[in-house]
Amino acid sequence: MWLSVAKTALPLMMRGGVDRPRLLELLDRAAGDPLTVVRAGAGWGKTVLVSTWAKNSPFPVAWLSLDRYDNDPQTFWAYVVAALDGAGVLTAANPLLQMGSVPRDERERGMRIAAGLSHLPDRTVLVIDDFHVIDDRQVLDEMSAVLRHPPPPLRLILITRNEPPLALHRLRAADLVSEIRAGDLAFTMEEAMELAAVHGLALGPDDVTMMVGRTEGWALGLRLGAVFLAGAGGTRSVADFARDVRAVDAYLTDEVLAGCPPRQRRFLLETSICEQMCAGLANAITGSDDGQWTLEELEQNNDFVTRLGPKPVWFRYHHLLRDMLAHRLRLETPSDLPELHRRAARWYAAHNSVIEAVTHAVHAEDWAYVGSLVTGQAGPLILSLQRAALVRVLRRVPREQLAATPDLMACDALLLFHVGDYEAIPARVSRIRELLRDRPAAVRDPIEVLLMALQVAADRAIGDMPAVIAVEDEQLALLARSPFHHVTAVLQFRAIALNSRGVGLIWTGRIDRGAADLRAASEAAGAAGVELAQINATGHLALLEMMHGSVSEAARLAGSARELAERRAWRYTVQTVAAHFAQALVHLERQELNAAEEVLRDGLRAHDAEREAAQRLVLLGVQARLALARGNPHHAQTLLDQARRDRHPRMYVPTLDDWLTLLGAEVDLAVGLPERVVQRYPGTPSGLAQRVRLARAALARRDLSRAEKLLADGPVTRPETVAIVEAGVVGALVADARGYATQAVDLLLEAVRVAVREGIRRPFAAMFDARLAGLFDRLRLLEPEQAAAAADLIAGLPGAGRPPAAPHGGAHLSEREAEVLRYLPTMLTTAQIAVELGVSVNTVKAHMRAIYRKLQAERRSDAVVRARDMGIL
């Protein structure tokens, strides 16, 4: 946060400057174009000009000062968002404000950035200073993409020393790029004379002409000339300056550094190792306690030290001054550099700026400290959106050093994890543990927690769920002893560990325990601020509901996880994969095939970013179910065969294997091979979904008694809503085949009620035929209040659109008439029917007369025959 404040603060104008209205007018005109490039070498006054203009701009101005550490797309855009937010131009509805972090996925990042920039207030100005430090090709390509179709509200000003390597040909062809170059920035004679006067110099026209000729109007050269002439008691002449051909660093050394008191000179040299400086950081580096006073003094008395922002908190040195100071420091006291970087690293570490801390530790070549920083603070970033930045720094550690200590070996294990070399991680972890055996617990435990997190990530990647559970049991026990100084770290690691253990438990069949862990993980992750773990836990709960619970609850959970991921711009992170797949399954149960395909694409893209073996099986299963719904069972079988092949030897996920077997049984039934279903389940399984598949196979083989027995066997231990609907449909078809027309309608009615409540349509589509269509016709006649809901469930299915045969005149039987009709085929008398229904005999007779009239029957036996002919009995 503090670094964002420093980098997005508007630089203060340099004292001793002169008004240059011609340049301000030039910027006014240029700012009407989508892009303005202010391009010139160091010291031409680029930043001074734009910051002066920005302070008086009628439009909102966001400012960003770059440095070499911003050569990463996520880092770069994070600072752009911070600059816009700091300028107050991001409203609550802007997608950029809702992001938890900049997306890792290139496509999602581009879409989110483009959408956010398009929602800015009209004529918002974004100034990016020192753009020349950006050489990362991805950042440059993404900037080019933004400028290919410039967001209408945005006016971008790039301050750079050289031509920006961006694709600007289209904008230039349309005359939409304004450029201000060194020739524009060069001081005129009048401006140079005014500058001399500001410095107390009374120069004649010839002297000013000589000064401008000597410097070619270069702003810094003229300022150095003024300093030169004002020095030595005013005895120097312009001719002396013109004859002095020393380099700029010599001017800065002699005219700026040499004039400082020894204490101030040492302060400048030592603090030049940092891009930005505050009092606390300066005190840590110099070992003094006067950092604030010194920085403010330098800023007041030195034109090359600039305050960042309105308050004297953060400062920076002019690039030329900093380069000179760094050069002098290397020449004078090179042996001090490692210690200075070490002090900076410790300050950054204490202020939780972990990447900066590791970077300075690498500059110090303090490899042992690099290792301890990574194991104590930076390691978890490998599982975060700062992963790329951490890897870049760790790759600067020499290979031979990565085997020097257990901490550095842990760094090497992080790099192995990053490249996906999961097979090499266990041996590396074992070696580290061997070296740590005799270390005190206070030293060993934090490293052990990191090693366990790495081991679990590697085990999840190959699908070794028993190993995941075992390691997380140990890690949770270790975290209970709280090996970290910060409670926040303990809470975050605990939430992540509960999530991984919950995933391991549900995929190994311990569903209730796993669901409890996932619920606890989701709650703990939300409280601890690790929302990626929260999304992952909630997504797995949604998958579990789809396979063993309620479709409506799965839809709620998946929607919640995906909505949070979308709000935080994490749509394509690996932690969101489970939620995408669960949502796709919800759409498939509702026969929303196009929507399922669209969500599946999101899940596939997130999965490809960082693959997990268990998620790959879910992916293939969802694809197989989609192929079945599209009427392509052979492709579905190919996908299921693929799910059985190419597995790691240690993969163990019986819950997913059972689910894939269920899908395989559906394929068998779709291609007319019911005997293969029996081969898959040689006994009588306890699960309702498995018994339903066997009952469908028995029905296909006309073994109605077996089908009926399978559906009646065993209690339903979980509210498996899909299986309950499937069982109702199969049961209705079996009852109808046995001639139990009333029972068939009753069973179908119960299935319809559950399906309507849950939003389930797939089972009706999968089993829809002429017999099921006839059952729906009877249902609509006997239960007219359910007619609309029933029609919606089978809308669009072949044969579902034909109107059912209706009684005479198109009139439907009332609910009470339908109840009386069911008793007509029995031996019960009118009086006995009245007792059964709890009504009077006259009421039953009145209903019977209505039935005869509607069915065009003259007597009771005729009504029964007519009702059977019409399919309502």
CSV table of C-alpha atoms in Angstrom, one decimal, residues 468-707:
chain,number,residue,atom,x,y,z
A,468,VAL,CA,-3.0,-34.9,0.8
A,469,ILE,CA,-5.1,-36.0,3.8
A,470,ALA,CA,-2.1,-37.3,5.7
A,471,VAL,CA,0.0,-34.2,5.1
A,472,GLU,CA,-2.8,-31.8,6.0
A,473,ASP,CA,-3.5,-33.7,9.2
A,474,GLU,CA,0.1,-33.0,10.2
A,475,GLN,CA,0.1,-29.4,9.0
A,476,LEU,CA,-3.1,-28.6,11.0
A,477,ALA,CA,-1.6,-30.1,14.1
A,478,LEU,CA,1.6,-28.1,13.5
A,479,LEU,CA,-0.3,-24.9,12.9
A,480,ALA,CA,-2.1,-25.5,16.2
A,481,ARG,CA,1.2,-24.9,17.9
A,482,SER,CA,1.4,-21.5,16.0
A,483,PRO,CA,5.0,-21.5,14.6
A,484,PHE,CA,4.5,-18.0,13.1
A,485,HIS,CA,4.9,-14.7,14.8
A,486,HIS,CA,1.8,-13.3,13.0
A,487,VAL,CA,-1.6,-14.8,13.8
A,488,THR,CA,-2.8,-13.8,10.3
A,489,ALA,CA,-0.3,-16.3,8.8
A,490,VAL,CA,-1.6,-19.1,11.0
A,491,LEU,CA,-5.2,-18.4,10.1
A,492,GLN,CA,-4.5,-18.2,6.4
A,493,PHE,CA,-2.5,-21.4,6.4
A,494,ARG,CA,-5.2,-23.2,8.4
A,495,ALA,CA,-7.9,-22.1,6.0
A,496,ILE,CA,-5.8,-23.4,3.0
A,497,ALA,CA,-5.1,-26.7,4.8
A,498,LEU,CA,-8.7,-27.3,5.7
A,499,ASN,CA,-9.7,-26.8,2.1
A,500,SER,CA,-7.1,-29.2,0.8
A,501,ARG,CA,-8.0,-31.8,3.4
A,502,GLY,CA,-11.7,-31.4,2.6
A,503,VAL,CA,-11.0,-32.0,-1.1
A,504,GLY,CA,-9.0,-35.1,-0.3
A,505,LEU,CA,-11.7,-36.5,2.0
A,506,ILE,CA,-14.6,-36.0,-0.5
A,507,TRP,CA,-12.7,-37.6,-3.4
A,508,THR,CA,-11.7,-40.6,-1.2
A,509,GLY,CA,-15.3,-41.3,-0.2
A,510,ARG,CA,-15.4,-39.7,3.3
A,511,ILE,CA,-18.0,-37.3,2.1
A,512,ASP,CA,-19.5,-36.0,5.4
A,513,ARG,CA,-16.1,-35.3,7.0
A,514,GLY,CA,-14.9,-33.7,3.8
A,515,ALA,CA,-18.0,-31.5,3.5
A,516,ALA,CA,-17.5,-30.3,7.1
A,517,ASP,CA,-13.9,-29.4,6.3
A,518,LEU,CA,-14.8,-27.5,3.2
A,519,ARG,CA,-17.5,-25.6,5.0
A,520,ALA,CA,-15.1,-24.7,7.7
A,521,ALA,CA,-12.4,-23.7,5.1
A,522,SER,CA,-14.8,-21.5,3.2
A,523,GLU,CA,-15.8,-19.6,6.4
A,524,ALA,CA,-12.2,-19.4,7.7
A,525,ALA,CA,-10.8,-18.3,4.3
A,526,GLY,CA,-13.3,-15.5,4.1
A,527,ALA,CA,-12.4,-14.3,7.6
A,528,ALA,CA,-8.6,-14.6,7.0
A,529,GLY,CA,-8.8,-12.8,3.6
A,530,VAL,CA,-7.6,-15.7,1.4
A,531,GLU,CA,-10.6,-15.6,-0.9
A,532,LEU,CA,-9.1,-17.9,-3.5
A,533,ALA,CA,-9.2,-20.7,-0.9
A,534,GLN,CA,-12.8,-19.7,-0.1
A,535,ILE,CA,-13.7,-19.9,-3.8
A,536,ASN,CA,-12.1,-23.3,-4.1
A,537,ALA,CA,-13.8,-24.7,-1.1
A,538,THR,CA,-17.2,-23.4,-2.1
A,539,GLY,CA,-16.7,-24.8,-5.7
A,540,HIS,CA,-15.9,-28.3,-4.3
A,541,LEU,CA,-19.0,-28.1,-2.1
A,542,ALA,CA,-21.0,-27.3,-5.3
A,543,LEU,CA,-19.5,-30.3,-7.1
A,544,LEU,CA,-20.4,-32.5,-4.1
A,545,GLU,CA,-24.0,-31.3,-4.1
A,546,MET,CA,-24.2,-32.1,-7.9
A,547,MET,CA,-23.0,-35.6,-7.3
A,548,HIS,CA,-24.7,-36.5,-4.0
A,549,GLY,CA,-27.2,-33.8,-3.1
A,550,SER,CA,-29.4,-30.9,-4.3
A,551,VAL,CA,-29.1,-29.3,-7.7
A,552,SER,CA,-30.6,-26.1,-6.4
A,553,GLU,CA,-28.1,-25.9,-3.6
A,554,ALA,CA,-25.3,-26.7,-6.1
A,555,ALA,CA,-26.5,-23.8,-8.2
A,556,ARG,CA,-26.4,-21.5,-5.2
A,557,LEU,CA,-22.9,-22.5,-4.2
A,558,ALA,CA,-21.4,-22.5,-7.7
A,559,GLY,CA,-23.0,-19.1,-8.4
A,560,SER,CA,-21.7,-17.7,-5.1
A,561,ALA,CA,-18.1,-18.9,-5.9
A,562,ARG,CA,-18.2,-17.7,-9.5
A,563,GLU,CA,-19.7,-14.3,-8.6
A,564,LEU,CA,-16.9,-13.7,-6.1
A,565,ALA,CA,-14.3,-14.8,-8.7
A,566,GLU,CA,-15.8,-12.6,-11.3
A,567,ARG,CA,-15.9,-9.6,-8.9
A,568,ARG,CA,-12.2,-10.2,-8.0
A,569,ALA,CA,-11.2,-10.8,-11.7
A,570,TRP,CA,-10.2,-14.4,-10.9
A,571,ARG,CA,-12.4,-16.2,-13.5
A,572,TYR,CA,-9.5,-18.2,-14.9
A,573,THR,CA,-7.5,-19.1,-11.8
A,574,VAL,CA,-7.1,-22.8,-10.9
A,575,GLN,CA,-9.1,-22.2,-7.6
A,576,THR,CA,-12.2,-21.4,-9.7
A,577,VAL,CA,-12.2,-24.6,-11.8
A,578,ALA,CA,-14.5,-26.6,-9.4
A,579,ALA,CA,-17.1,-23.9,-9.4
A,580,HIS,CA,-17.1,-23.7,-13.2
A,581,PHE,CA,-17.5,-27.4,-13.6
A,582,ALA,CA,-20.3,-27.5,-11.0
A,583,GLN,CA,-22.2,-24.7,-12.8
A,584,ALA,CA,-21.8,-26.6,-16.1
A,585,LEU,CA,-23.3,-29.7,-14.5
A,586,VAL,CA,-26.2,-27.6,-13.1
A,587,HIS,CA,-26.9,-26.3,-16.7
A,588,LEU,CA,-26.8,-29.9,-18.0
A,589,GLU,CA,-29.4,-31.1,-15.4
A,590,ARG,CA,-31.6,-28.2,-16.6
A,591,GLN,CA,-31.0,-29.1,-20.3
A,592,GLU,CA,-29.4,-25.7,-20.9
A,593,LEU,CA,-26.8,-27.1,-23.2
A,594,ASN,CA,-25.4,-23.9,-24.7
A,595,ALA,CA,-25.0,-22.4,-21.3
A,596,ALA,CA,-23.3,-25.5,-20.1
A,597,GLU,CA,-20.9,-25.4,-23.0
A,598,GLU,CA,-20.0,-21.7,-22.4
A,599,VAL,CA,-19.3,-22.3,-18.6
A,600,LEU,CA,-17.3,-25.4,-19.5
A,601,ARG,CA,-15.1,-23.3,-21.7
A,602,ASP,CA,-14.3,-21.0,-18.7
A,603,GLY,CA,-13.5,-24.1,-16.6
A,604,LEU,CA,-11.3,-25.6,-19.3
A,605,ARG,CA,-9.3,-22.4,-19.6
A,606,ALA,CA,-8.9,-22.1,-15.9
A,607,HIS,CA,-7.9,-25.8,-15.7
A,608,ASP,CA,-5.3,-25.4,-18.4
A,609,ALA,CA,-3.6,-22.6,-16.5
A,610,GLU,CA,-2.5,-25.1,-13.8
A,611,ARG,CA,-3.8,-28.7,-14.0
A,612,GLU,CA,-5.0,-30.9,-11.2
A,613,ALA,CA,-5.5,-34.6,-11.9
A,614,ALA,CA,-8.9,-34.8,-10.0
A,615,GLN,CA,-10.2,-31.8,-11.9
A,616,ARG,CA,-9.2,-33.3,-15.2
A,617,LEU,CA,-11.5,-36.3,-14.4
A,618,VAL,CA,-14.3,-33.9,-13.6
A,619,LEU,CA,-13.7,-32.1,-16.8
A,620,LEU,CA,-13.8,-35.3,-18.9
A,621,GLY,CA,-17.0,-36.4,-17.0
A,622,VAL,CA,-18.7,-33.1,-17.7
A,623,GLN,CA,-17.7,-33.3,-21.4
A,624,ALA,CA,-19.0,-36.8,-21.5
A,625,ARG,CA,-22.4,-35.8,-20.0
A,626,LEU,CA,-22.6,-32.9,-22.6
A,627,ALA,CA,-21.9,-35.3,-25.4
A,628,LEU,CA,-24.7,-37.6,-24.2
A,629,ALA,CA,-27.1,-34.7,-24.0
A,630,ARG,CA,-26.1,-33.8,-27.6
A,631,GLY,CA,-26.9,-37.3,-28.7
A,632,ASN,CA,-23.4,-38.5,-29.2
A,633,PRO,CA,-22.9,-41.5,-26.8
A,634,HIS,CA,-19.9,-42.8,-28.7
A,635,HIS,CA,-17.9,-39.6,-28.1
A,636,ALA,CA,-19.0,-39.7,-24.5
A,637,GLN,CA,-17.5,-43.2,-24.2
A,638,THR,CA,-14.2,-42.0,-25.8
A,639,LEU,CA,-14.0,-39.3,-23.2
A,640,LEU,CA,-14.7,-41.7,-20.4
A,641,ASP,CA,-12.1,-44.1,-21.7
A,642,GLN,CA,-9.6,-41.2,-21.7
A,643,ALA,CA,-10.5,-40.6,-18.0
A,644,ARG,CA,-9.4,-44.2,-17.2
A,645,ARG,CA,-6.1,-43.9,-19.0
A,646,ASP,CA,-2.9,-41.8,-18.4
A,647,ARG,CA,-3.2,-41.7,-14.7
A,648,HIS,CA,-0.4,-41.3,-12.2
A,649,PRO,CA,0.2,-44.6,-10.3
A,650,ARG,CA,-0.5,-42.8,-7.0
A,651,MET,CA,-3.8,-41.3,-8.1
A,652,TYR,CA,-6.7,-42.4,-5.8
A,653,VAL,CA,-10.1,-40.8,-6.1
A,654,PRO,CA,-12.8,-43.5,-5.6
A,655,THR,CA,-15.6,-40.9,-5.4
A,656,LEU,CA,-14.8,-39.6,-8.9
A,657,ASP,CA,-14.3,-43.2,-10.2
A,658,ASP,CA,-17.8,-44.1,-9.0
A,659,TRP,CA,-19.2,-41.0,-10.7
A,660,LEU,CA,-17.5,-41.9,-14.0
A,661,THR,CA,-18.9,-45.4,-13.7
A,662,LEU,CA,-22.4,-44.0,-13.4
A,663,LEU,CA,-21.8,-42.0,-16.6
A,664,GLY,CA,-20.5,-45.1,-18.3
A,665,ALA,CA,-23.7,-46.9,-17.4
A,666,GLU,CA,-25.7,-44.1,-18.9
A,667,VAL,CA,-23.7,-44.5,-22.1
A,668,ASP,CA,-24.4,-48.3,-22.1
A,669,LEU,CA,-28.1,-47.6,-21.8
A,670,ALA,CA,-27.9,-44.9,-24.5
A,671,VAL,CA,-26.3,-47.4,-27.0
A,672,GLY,CA,-28.7,-50.2,-26.1
A,673,LEU,CA,-26.3,-52.4,-24.1
A,674,PRO,CA,-28.1,-52.9,-20.8
A,675,GLU,CA,-26.1,-56.1,-20.0
A,676,ARG,CA,-23.0,-54.0,-19.7
A,677,VAL,CA,-24.6,-52.0,-16.9
A,678,VAL,CA,-25.2,-55.3,-15.0
A,679,GLN,CA,-21.5,-56.1,-15.6
A,680,ARG,CA,-20.5,-52.8,-14.0
A,681,TYR,CA,-22.6,-53.6,-10.9
A,682,PRO,CA,-22.5,-57.4,-10.3
A,683,GLY,CA,-24.2,-57.1,-6.9
A,684,THR,CA,-26.9,-54.8,-5.6
A,685,PRO,CA,-25.3,-51.5,-4.8
A,686,SER,CA,-26.5,-49.4,-1.8
A,687,GLY,CA,-26.5,-46.1,-3.7
A,688,LEU,CA,-29.8,-44.9,-5.2
A,689,ALA,CA,-28.1,-43.6,-8.4
A,690,GLN,CA,-26.5,-47.0,-9.0
A,691,ARG,CA,-29.7,-48.9,-8.4
A,692,VAL,CA,-31.6,-46.6,-10.8
A,693,ARG,CA,-29.1,-47.6,-13.6
A,694,LEU,CA,-29.6,-51.2,-12.9
A,695,ALA,CA,-33.4,-50.8,-12.8
A,696,ARG,CA,-33.3,-49.1,-16.2
A,697,ALA,CA,-31.2,-52.0,-17.5
A,698,ALA,CA,-33.8,-54.5,-16.1
A,699,LEU,CA,-36.6,-52.5,-17.6
A,700,ALA,CA,-34.8,-52.6,-21.0
A,701,ARG,CA,-34.6,-56.4,-20.6
A,702,ARG,CA,-38.3,-56.6,-19.6
A,703,ASP,CA,-37.3,-57.9,-16.1
A,704,LEU,CA,-39.9,-55.8,-14.4
A,705,SER,CA,-39.8,-57.6,-11.1
A,706,ARG,CA,-36.0,-57.0,-10.8
A,707,ALA,CA,-36.5,-53.4,-11.7
